[in-house]
Amino acid sequence: MSDLQCDLLVIGSGAGGLSAAVTAAHLGLKVIVAEKDPQFGGTTAWSGGWMWLPRNPLAVEAGIVEPIEEPLAYLRHELGDRFDEARARAFLEAAPRMVEFFRSKTALRFIDGNAIPDFHGRTPHASLGGRSLCAAPFDGRRLGKRIADLKPPLPETTLWGMGIASGAELRHFFNAFRKPASLWYVTKRVLAHWKDLLLHRRGMRLVNGNALVAGLAVSAFEAGVEIRINCPARRLLRGSDERGERVTGAVLATPEGVIEVRARCGVVLACGGFPHDEQRKRALLPHAPTGREHWSAASRSNTGDGLRLGETAGGCVATDGAQAAALAPVSLVPLVPRADGSFAHFPHLIERGKPGLIAVTRRGQRFTNEADSYHDFMQALLAALPAGEPVQAWLVCDHAFMRHYGLGAAKPAPMPLGPMLANGYVKRGTTLADLARVCGIDGDALRKTVQRYNAQALAGKDDDFAKGETPYNHMQGDAPFAAERGWPNPCMGPLERGPFYAVKVVAGSLGTFAGLKTNDHAQVLDAQGQPIAGLYAGGNDMNSMMAGHYPSGGITLGPAMTFGFLAAHHMTGGEPSP
Ligand SMILES: Cc1cc2nc3c(=O)[nH]c(=O)nc-3n(C[C@H](O)[C@H](O)[C@H](O)COP(=O)(O)OP(=O)(O)OC[C@H]3O[C@@H](n4cnc5c(N)ncnc54)[C@H](O)[C@@H]3O)c2cc1C
């Protein structure tokens, strides 16, 4: 067994790991990142790349200035008994400094989320905008040959492998056949992508989470960080020196054989939580009694290794969160079988809030405000179903909706719908009764539900679930499209003319919340609440500071970036200033 020496060993190459790696390298440490997959980036590379970072410099420069007490009070209301003021303050104080550090000292750039509201507009101190940032589009050519090692975006969320940025860019794609300016934008974008495919065999204009990972990876390489792919960590090393007993490194399985990596300052566990660890899912997700009834959209390589490694060193996984995962409705896409024969897990993040869609259980009844967050949607579904019933619902729309917005992995016109009908992903019925029969939904109830919903949509008021009434709902809707049709509510349109379509959604997640208990420096804590020397947790290996609540978009990546930054400062004994 050969040996490698470094100051910091980071295990996992998502936002949690790379933030710590880049910061530590700028503070003078020799850093190695070990990644289990053949490509780096993890779920972060598939993500929207949005980060909840209140009081960030881009918001302040736009005149959105709020005291720390404002987001703190929002979190206090949202998290209730589980609110941990020390960690919340540590996060909120460091977040603006983290952004300033990355934008001034590294290759990573940000775009603002100044118009993006918090999820729960009725909670006191919720914001209308200015608390989030996204990674700015990034030129993949800056990675040089290492572009081949960057995990591409989740195929089902792309167009021929081209990532589409949320916000204005996505609106252009929806409006491509309605507005000349949008058609022009989309044509240019697609032609540039095809050119990239010819020259580089992949898109080079990186957006969303792919841009975040690329920006972090370029920053890491420029600062001398070594990112080793195909190197799963198998076990932690412990030892003692003049500082006492501590974690001193890890054993990695590399393509060249097993090696020991000794890390003078410590190890950061950032393996992305347990979204594909059946045993942990069985223990922590009540809706997944065998561990298999939960189809996470997170990276398949996130099999709970970090949590297990942390436990071997005395760490404890929190079990007291409101939810153990960032829940999301997911559909199973048979079109793109993976190498292991399983299906793609498509997370429904975008179309649920658009006008003209409803979600029903097999009883043919709505159960929630479809325009609420994916997490709230799933919580409502879990609450609506009798105990023991398989967790599933149907997203239902008419032909006009299907061709304008698409439904899940079925893309809008002009992309053909035929393959998704042929493989059974999309169900179709000439009438609602036909559709109900094909899906196994109570037909009579579905007809009544649609009748009632259509009347409400024309009146613009959802008397059952208040759809379209919060700023977040508005953002998820499509006000211009609804207004053109005389629909007063941006999230509500009638389901009028067949054929009608449906896609089944099941329980899934964007990642997991329950993780190793840490303090506000990201140090892993033992059963007595004492820090384990030399051991830190980042990203979803760290128990979420939101304690299983989901108050806003970006609440995994924002803290992942910030606590990675804090961990690096702690291990070097420095103050977190940019
Ligand atoms: C479609 C989608 C959109 C999303 N959008 C957003 C968003 O906009 N904002 C937001 O906040 N969140 C979003 N999320 C959730 C977010 O992406 C994840 O919570 C986040 O990326 C987790 O970061 P991480 O660093 O913990 O893990 P990851 O990014 O998953 O990285 C973990 C890495 O560790 C590696 N690894 C695992 N085991 C080992 C081992 N033994 N040795 C070495 N390496 C190992 C894995 O291979 C992986 O590459 C989204 C998720 C999805 C699926």
mmCIF file of C-alpha atoms in Angstrom, residues 13-240:
data_model
loop_
_atom_site.group_PDB
_atom_site.id
_atom_site.type_symbol
_atom_site.label_atom_id
_atom_site.label_comp_id
_atom_site.label_asym_id
_atom_site.label_seq_id
_atom_site.Cartn_x
_atom_site.Cartn_y
_atom_site.Cartn_z
ATOM 1 C CA SER A 13 -16.455 16.494 -5.318
ATOM 2 C CA GLY A 14 -19.825 18.267 -5.132
ATOM 3 C CA ALA A 15 -20.328 21.804 -3.856
ATOM 4 C CA GLY A 16 -19.748 20.765 -0.239
ATOM 5 C CA GLY A 17 -16.361 19.230 -0.977
ATOM 6 C CA LEU A 18 -15.102 21.668 -3.591
ATOM 7 C CA SER A 19 -15.966 24.775 -1.582
ATOM 8 C CA ALA A 20 -13.800 23.502 1.288
ATOM 9 C CA ALA A 21 -11.058 22.403 -1.124
ATOM 10 C CA VAL A 22 -10.788 25.734 -2.968
ATOM 11 C CA THR A 23 -10.919 27.819 0.210
ATOM 12 C CA ALA A 24 -8.300 25.663 1.943
ATOM 13 C CA ALA A 25 -5.979 25.824 -1.067
ATOM 14 C CA HIS A 26 -6.237 29.642 -1.029
ATOM 15 C CA LEU A 27 -5.323 29.535 2.651
ATOM 16 C CA GLY A 28 -2.133 27.724 1.718
ATOM 17 C CA LEU A 29 -3.063 24.064 2.246
ATOM 18 C CA LYS A 30 -2.115 21.202 -0.052
ATOM 19 C CA VAL A 31 -5.458 19.636 -0.900
ATOM 20 C CA ILE A 32 -6.493 16.335 -2.455
ATOM 21 C CA VAL A 33 -10.110 15.670 -3.477
ATOM 22 C CA ALA A 34 -11.042 11.986 -3.819
ATOM 23 C CA GLU A 35 -14.063 11.266 -6.008
ATOM 24 C CA LYS A 36 -15.630 7.811 -6.282
ATOM 25 C CA ASP A 37 -17.274 8.358 -9.696
ATOM 26 C CA PRO A 38 -15.462 8.438 -13.056
ATOM 27 C CA GLN A 39 -16.479 12.131 -13.226
ATOM 28 C CA PHE A 40 -16.500 14.883 -10.601
ATOM 29 C CA GLY A 41 -19.440 17.085 -9.635
ATOM 30 C CA GLY A 42 -21.970 14.748 -8.012
ATOM 31 C CA THR A 43 -25.588 15.868 -7.756
ATOM 32 C CA THR A 44 -24.326 19.446 -7.735
ATOM 33 C CA ALA A 45 -23.489 19.081 -11.434
ATOM 34 C CA TRP A 46 -27.130 18.087 -12.118
ATOM 35 C CA SER A 47 -28.636 20.783 -9.956
ATOM 36 C CA GLY A 48 -30.178 24.152 -10.689
ATOM 37 C CA GLY A 49 -27.118 25.718 -9.074
ATOM 38 C CA TRP A 50 -29.222 28.058 -6.905
ATOM 39 C CA MET A 51 -27.887 28.922 -3.465
ATOM 40 C CA TRP A 52 -29.822 30.519 -0.606
ATOM 41 C CA LEU A 53 -27.398 33.180 0.628
ATOM 42 C CA PRO A 54 -29.209 36.069 2.333
ATOM 43 C CA ARG A 55 -27.455 39.467 2.458
ATOM 44 C CA ASN A 56 -25.189 38.468 -0.406
ATOM 45 C CA PRO A 57 -23.132 41.199 -2.108
ATOM 46 C CA LEU A 58 -25.114 41.112 -5.369
ATOM 47 C CA ALA A 59 -28.332 41.842 -3.506
ATOM 48 C CA VAL A 60 -26.692 44.612 -1.497
ATOM 49 C CA GLU A 61 -25.330 46.193 -4.674
ATOM 50 C CA ALA A 62 -28.876 46.160 -6.070
ATOM 51 C CA GLY A 63 -30.079 48.013 -2.982
ATOM 52 C CA ILE A 64 -31.604 45.023 -1.183
ATOM 53 C CA VAL A 65 -30.178 45.538 2.274
ATOM 54 C CA GLU A 66 -31.552 43.695 5.293
ATOM 55 C CA PRO A 67 -30.207 43.155 8.803
ATOM 56 C CA ILE A 68 -29.215 39.629 9.766
ATOM 57 C CA GLU A 69 -32.246 39.549 12.065
ATOM 58 C CA GLU A 70 -34.593 39.377 9.046
ATOM 59 C CA PRO A 71 -33.505 36.012 7.555
ATOM 60 C CA LEU A 72 -32.821 34.815 11.092
ATOM 61 C CA ALA A 73 -36.423 35.579 12.063
ATOM 62 C CA TYR A 74 -37.707 33.838 8.907
ATOM 63 C CA LEU A 75 -35.744 30.719 9.828
ATOM 64 C CA ARG A 76 -36.934 30.922 13.426
ATOM 65 C CA HIS A 77 -40.567 30.908 12.251
ATOM 66 C CA GLU A 78 -40.011 28.165 9.694
ATOM 67 C CA LEU A 79 -37.921 25.810 11.838
ATOM 68 C CA GLY A 80 -39.863 26.272 15.080
ATOM 69 C CA ASP A 81 -38.521 24.040 17.881
ATOM 70 C CA ARG A 82 -35.717 22.814 15.676
ATOM 71 C CA PHE A 83 -34.213 26.275 15.097
ATOM 72 C CA ASP A 84 -30.509 26.281 16.088
ATOM 73 C CA GLU A 85 -29.551 29.923 16.426
ATOM 74 C CA ALA A 86 -25.783 29.319 16.713
ATOM 75 C CA ARG A 87 -25.578 27.477 13.392
ATOM 76 C CA ALA A 88 -28.050 29.808 11.689
ATOM 77 C CA ARG A 89 -26.027 32.860 12.748
ATOM 78 C CA ALA A 90 -22.738 31.239 11.738
ATOM 79 C CA PHE A 91 -24.212 30.547 8.306
ATOM 80 C CA LEU A 92 -25.807 33.963 7.819
ATOM 81 C CA GLU A 93 -22.691 35.821 8.957
ATOM 82 C CA ALA A 94 -20.337 33.826 6.747
ATOM 83 C CA ALA A 95 -22.511 33.576 3.608
ATOM 84 C CA PRO A 96 -21.785 37.100 2.254
ATOM 85 C CA ARG A 97 -18.053 36.662 2.971
ATOM 86 C CA MET A 98 -18.042 33.332 1.187
ATOM 87 C CA VAL A 99 -19.594 34.918 -1.919
ATOM 88 C CA GLU A 100 -17.144 37.812 -1.797
ATOM 89 C CA PHE A 101 -14.225 35.391 -1.482
ATOM 90 C CA PHE A 102 -15.255 33.275 -4.462
ATOM 91 C CA ARG A 103 -16.164 36.128 -6.771
ATOM 92 C CA SER A 104 -13.026 38.157 -6.026
ATOM 93 C CA LYS A 105 -10.403 35.413 -5.686
ATOM 94 C CA THR A 106 -11.544 32.507 -7.865
ATOM 95 C CA ALA A 107 -12.980 31.678 -11.295
ATOM 96 C CA LEU A 108 -16.530 31.341 -9.957
ATOM 97 C CA ARG A 109 -19.017 34.075 -10.809
ATOM 98 C CA PHE A 110 -22.615 34.531 -9.720
ATOM 99 C CA ILE A 111 -25.876 35.854 -11.077
ATOM 100 C CA ASP A 112 -28.405 37.329 -8.701
ATOM 101 C CA GLY A 113 -31.732 35.945 -7.575
ATOM 102 C CA ASN A 114 -33.066 39.344 -6.626
ATOM 103 C CA ALA A 115 -36.554 38.515 -7.906
ATOM 104 C CA ILE A 116 -36.733 35.045 -6.368
ATOM 105 C CA PRO A 117 -39.000 34.881 -3.312
ATOM 106 C CA ASP A 118 -38.746 32.474 -0.385
ATOM 107 C CA PHE A 119 -41.026 29.428 -0.599
ATOM 108 C CA HIS A 120 -43.435 30.454 2.143
ATOM 109 C CA GLY A 121 -44.646 33.983 1.518
ATOM 110 C CA ARG A 122 -47.126 33.860 4.393
ATOM 111 C CA THR A 123 -44.428 33.188 7.009
ATOM 112 C CA PRO A 124 -43.317 36.381 8.771
ATOM 113 C CA HIS A 125 -40.036 37.824 7.444
ATOM 114 C CA ALA A 126 -40.223 35.863 4.179
ATOM 115 C CA SER A 127 -38.442 37.734 1.427
ATOM 116 C CA LEU A 128 -39.647 38.750 -2.019
ATOM 117 C CA GLY A 129 -36.121 38.427 -3.382
ATOM 118 C CA GLY A 130 -32.443 39.072 -2.830
ATOM 119 C CA ARG A 131 -31.647 35.994 -0.784
ATOM 120 C CA SER A 132 -30.361 33.755 -3.547
ATOM 121 C CA LEU A 133 -27.636 33.475 -6.147
ATOM 122 C CA CYS A 134 -26.877 31.113 -8.989
ATOM 123 C CA ALA A 135 -23.584 30.271 -10.632
ATOM 124 C CA ALA A 136 -23.152 32.409 -13.765
ATOM 125 C CA PRO A 137 -22.874 30.563 -17.112
ATOM 126 C CA PHE A 138 -19.354 29.212 -17.511
ATOM 127 C CA ASP A 139 -17.230 28.473 -20.575
ATOM 128 C CA GLY A 140 -16.379 24.770 -20.376
ATOM 129 C CA ARG A 141 -13.236 25.308 -22.482
ATOM 130 C CA ARG A 142 -11.612 26.804 -19.391
ATOM 131 C CA LEU A 143 -11.388 23.287 -17.985
ATOM 132 C CA GLY A 144 -9.127 22.221 -20.852
ATOM 133 C CA LYS A 145 -8.764 18.438 -21.021
ATOM 134 C CA ARG A 146 -10.421 18.037 -17.612
ATOM 135 C CA ILE A 147 -13.793 18.895 -19.207
ATOM 136 C CA ALA A 148 -13.995 15.160 -19.919
ATOM 137 C CA ASP A 149 -14.005 14.590 -16.149
ATOM 138 C CA LEU A 150 -16.914 16.964 -15.465
ATOM 139 C CA LYS A 151 -20.198 15.155 -14.931
ATOM 140 C CA PRO A 152 -22.591 16.389 -17.651
ATOM 141 C CA PRO A 153 -26.069 17.687 -16.744
ATOM 142 C CA LEU A 154 -28.843 15.160 -16.044
ATOM 143 C CA PRO A 155 -29.710 14.116 -19.649
ATOM 144 C CA GLU A 156 -33.487 14.232 -19.173
ATOM 145 C CA THR A 157 -33.362 17.903 -18.146
ATOM 146 C CA THR A 158 -31.414 18.931 -21.255
ATOM 147 C CA LEU A 159 -32.091 19.385 -24.954
ATOM 148 C CA TRP A 160 -29.577 17.190 -26.829
ATOM 149 C CA GLY A 161 -27.298 17.513 -23.800
ATOM 150 C CA MET A 162 -27.649 21.305 -23.673
ATOM 151 C CA GLY A 163 -28.426 22.651 -20.211
ATOM 152 C CA ILE A 164 -31.054 25.397 -20.145
ATOM 153 C CA ALA A 165 -30.691 28.080 -17.490
ATOM 154 C CA SER A 166 -33.752 28.741 -15.363
ATOM 155 C CA GLY A 167 -35.471 32.128 -15.581
ATOM 156 C CA ALA A 168 -35.262 34.201 -18.749
ATOM 157 C CA GLU A 169 -33.562 31.502 -20.835
ATOM 158 C CA LEU A 170 -36.162 28.877 -19.997
ATOM 159 C CA ARG A 171 -38.935 31.366 -20.848
ATOM 160 C CA HIS A 172 -37.385 31.853 -24.297
ATOM 161 C CA PHE A 173 -37.565 28.107 -24.896
ATOM 162 C CA PHE A 174 -41.239 27.926 -23.844
ATOM 163 C CA ASN A 175 -42.044 30.894 -26.097
ATOM 164 C CA ALA A 176 -39.913 29.897 -29.086
ATOM 165 C CA PHE A 177 -42.934 29.430 -31.345
ATOM 166 C CA ARG A 178 -44.881 32.377 -30.032
ATOM 167 C CA LYS A 179 -42.375 35.224 -30.013
ATOM 168 C CA PRO A 180 -39.849 36.069 -32.764
ATOM 169 C CA ALA A 181 -37.275 37.292 -30.206
ATOM 170 C CA SER A 182 -37.489 33.979 -28.370
ATOM 171 C CA LEU A 183 -37.215 31.993 -31.602
ATOM 172 C CA TRP A 184 -34.091 33.963 -32.506
ATOM 173 C CA TYR A 185 -32.582 33.370 -29.056
ATOM 174 C CA VAL A 186 -33.301 29.632 -29.148
ATOM 175 C CA THR A 187 -32.006 29.252 -32.719
ATOM 176 C CA LYS A 188 -28.688 30.894 -31.825
ATOM 177 C CA ARG A 189 -28.360 28.840 -28.660
ATOM 178 C CA VAL A 190 -29.124 25.523 -30.397
ATOM 179 C CA LEU A 191 -26.773 26.244 -33.324
ATOM 180 C CA ALA A 192 -23.952 27.126 -30.931
ATOM 181 C CA HIS A 193 -24.617 23.898 -29.016
ATOM 182 C CA TRP A 194 -24.500 21.789 -32.183
ATOM 183 C CA LYS A 195 -21.209 23.435 -33.064
ATOM 184 C CA ASP A 196 -19.899 22.479 -29.603
ATOM 185 C CA LEU A 197 -21.102 18.913 -30.128
ATOM 186 C CA LEU A 198 -19.198 18.734 -33.424
ATOM 187 C CA LEU A 199 -16.008 20.246 -32.007
ATOM 188 C CA HIS A 200 -15.998 18.964 -28.428
ATOM 189 C CA ARG A 201 -18.639 16.211 -28.314
ATOM 190 C CA ARG A 202 -20.443 18.098 -25.531
ATOM 191 C CA GLY A 203 -21.947 21.509 -24.820
ATOM 192 C CA MET A 204 -19.429 24.104 -23.672
ATOM 193 C CA ARG A 205 -21.778 26.834 -22.476
ATOM 194 C CA LEU A 206 -22.320 25.460 -18.990
ATOM 195 C CA VAL A 207 -25.221 26.670 -16.888
ATOM 196 C CA ASN A 208 -26.859 25.960 -13.523
ATOM 197 C CA GLY A 209 -25.135 23.356 -11.329
ATOM 198 C CA ASN A 210 -22.804 22.361 -14.138
ATOM 199 C CA ALA A 211 -21.472 25.926 -14.213
ATOM 200 C CA LEU A 212 -21.098 25.860 -10.423
ATOM 201 C CA VAL A 213 -18.989 22.695 -10.480
ATOM 202 C CA ALA A 214 -16.950 23.870 -13.476
ATOM 203 C CA GLY A 215 -16.267 27.223 -11.791
ATOM 204 C CA LEU A 216 -15.232 25.466 -8.581
ATOM 205 C CA ALA A 217 -13.108 22.895 -10.421
ATOM 206 C CA VAL A 218 -11.216 25.523 -12.453
ATOM 207 C CA SER A 219 -10.667 27.459 -9.227
ATOM 208 C CA ALA A 220 -9.432 24.283 -7.559
ATOM 209 C CA PHE A 221 -6.986 23.443 -10.347
ATOM 210 C CA GLU A 222 -5.697 27.032 -10.450
ATOM 211 C CA ALA A 223 -5.052 26.866 -6.700
ATOM 212 C CA GLY A 224 -3.158 23.575 -7.019
ATOM 213 C CA VAL A 225 -5.855 21.181 -5.781
ATOM 214 C CA GLU A 226 -5.593 17.630 -7.067
ATOM 215 C CA ILE A 227 -8.975 16.083 -7.979
ATOM 216 C CA ARG A 228 -8.667 12.295 -8.281
ATOM 217 C CA ILE A 229 -11.566 10.507 -9.955
ATOM 218 C CA ASN A 230 -12.375 6.773 -9.592
ATOM 219 C CA CYS A 231 -11.062 6.913 -6.022
ATOM 220 C CA PRO A 232 -13.708 5.874 -3.480
ATOM 221 C CA ALA A 233 -12.739 6.352 0.166
ATOM 222 C CA ARG A 234 -13.031 3.017 1.966
ATOM 223 C CA ARG A 235 -12.077 3.805 5.545
ATOM 224 C CA LEU A 236 -10.824 6.601 7.753
ATOM 225 C CA LEU A 237 -7.377 6.559 9.347
ATOM 226 C CA ARG A 238 -6.916 7.535 12.970
ATOM 227 C CA GLY A 239 -3.761 8.273 14.875
ATOM 228 C CA SER A 240 -2.305 10.603 17.423
#
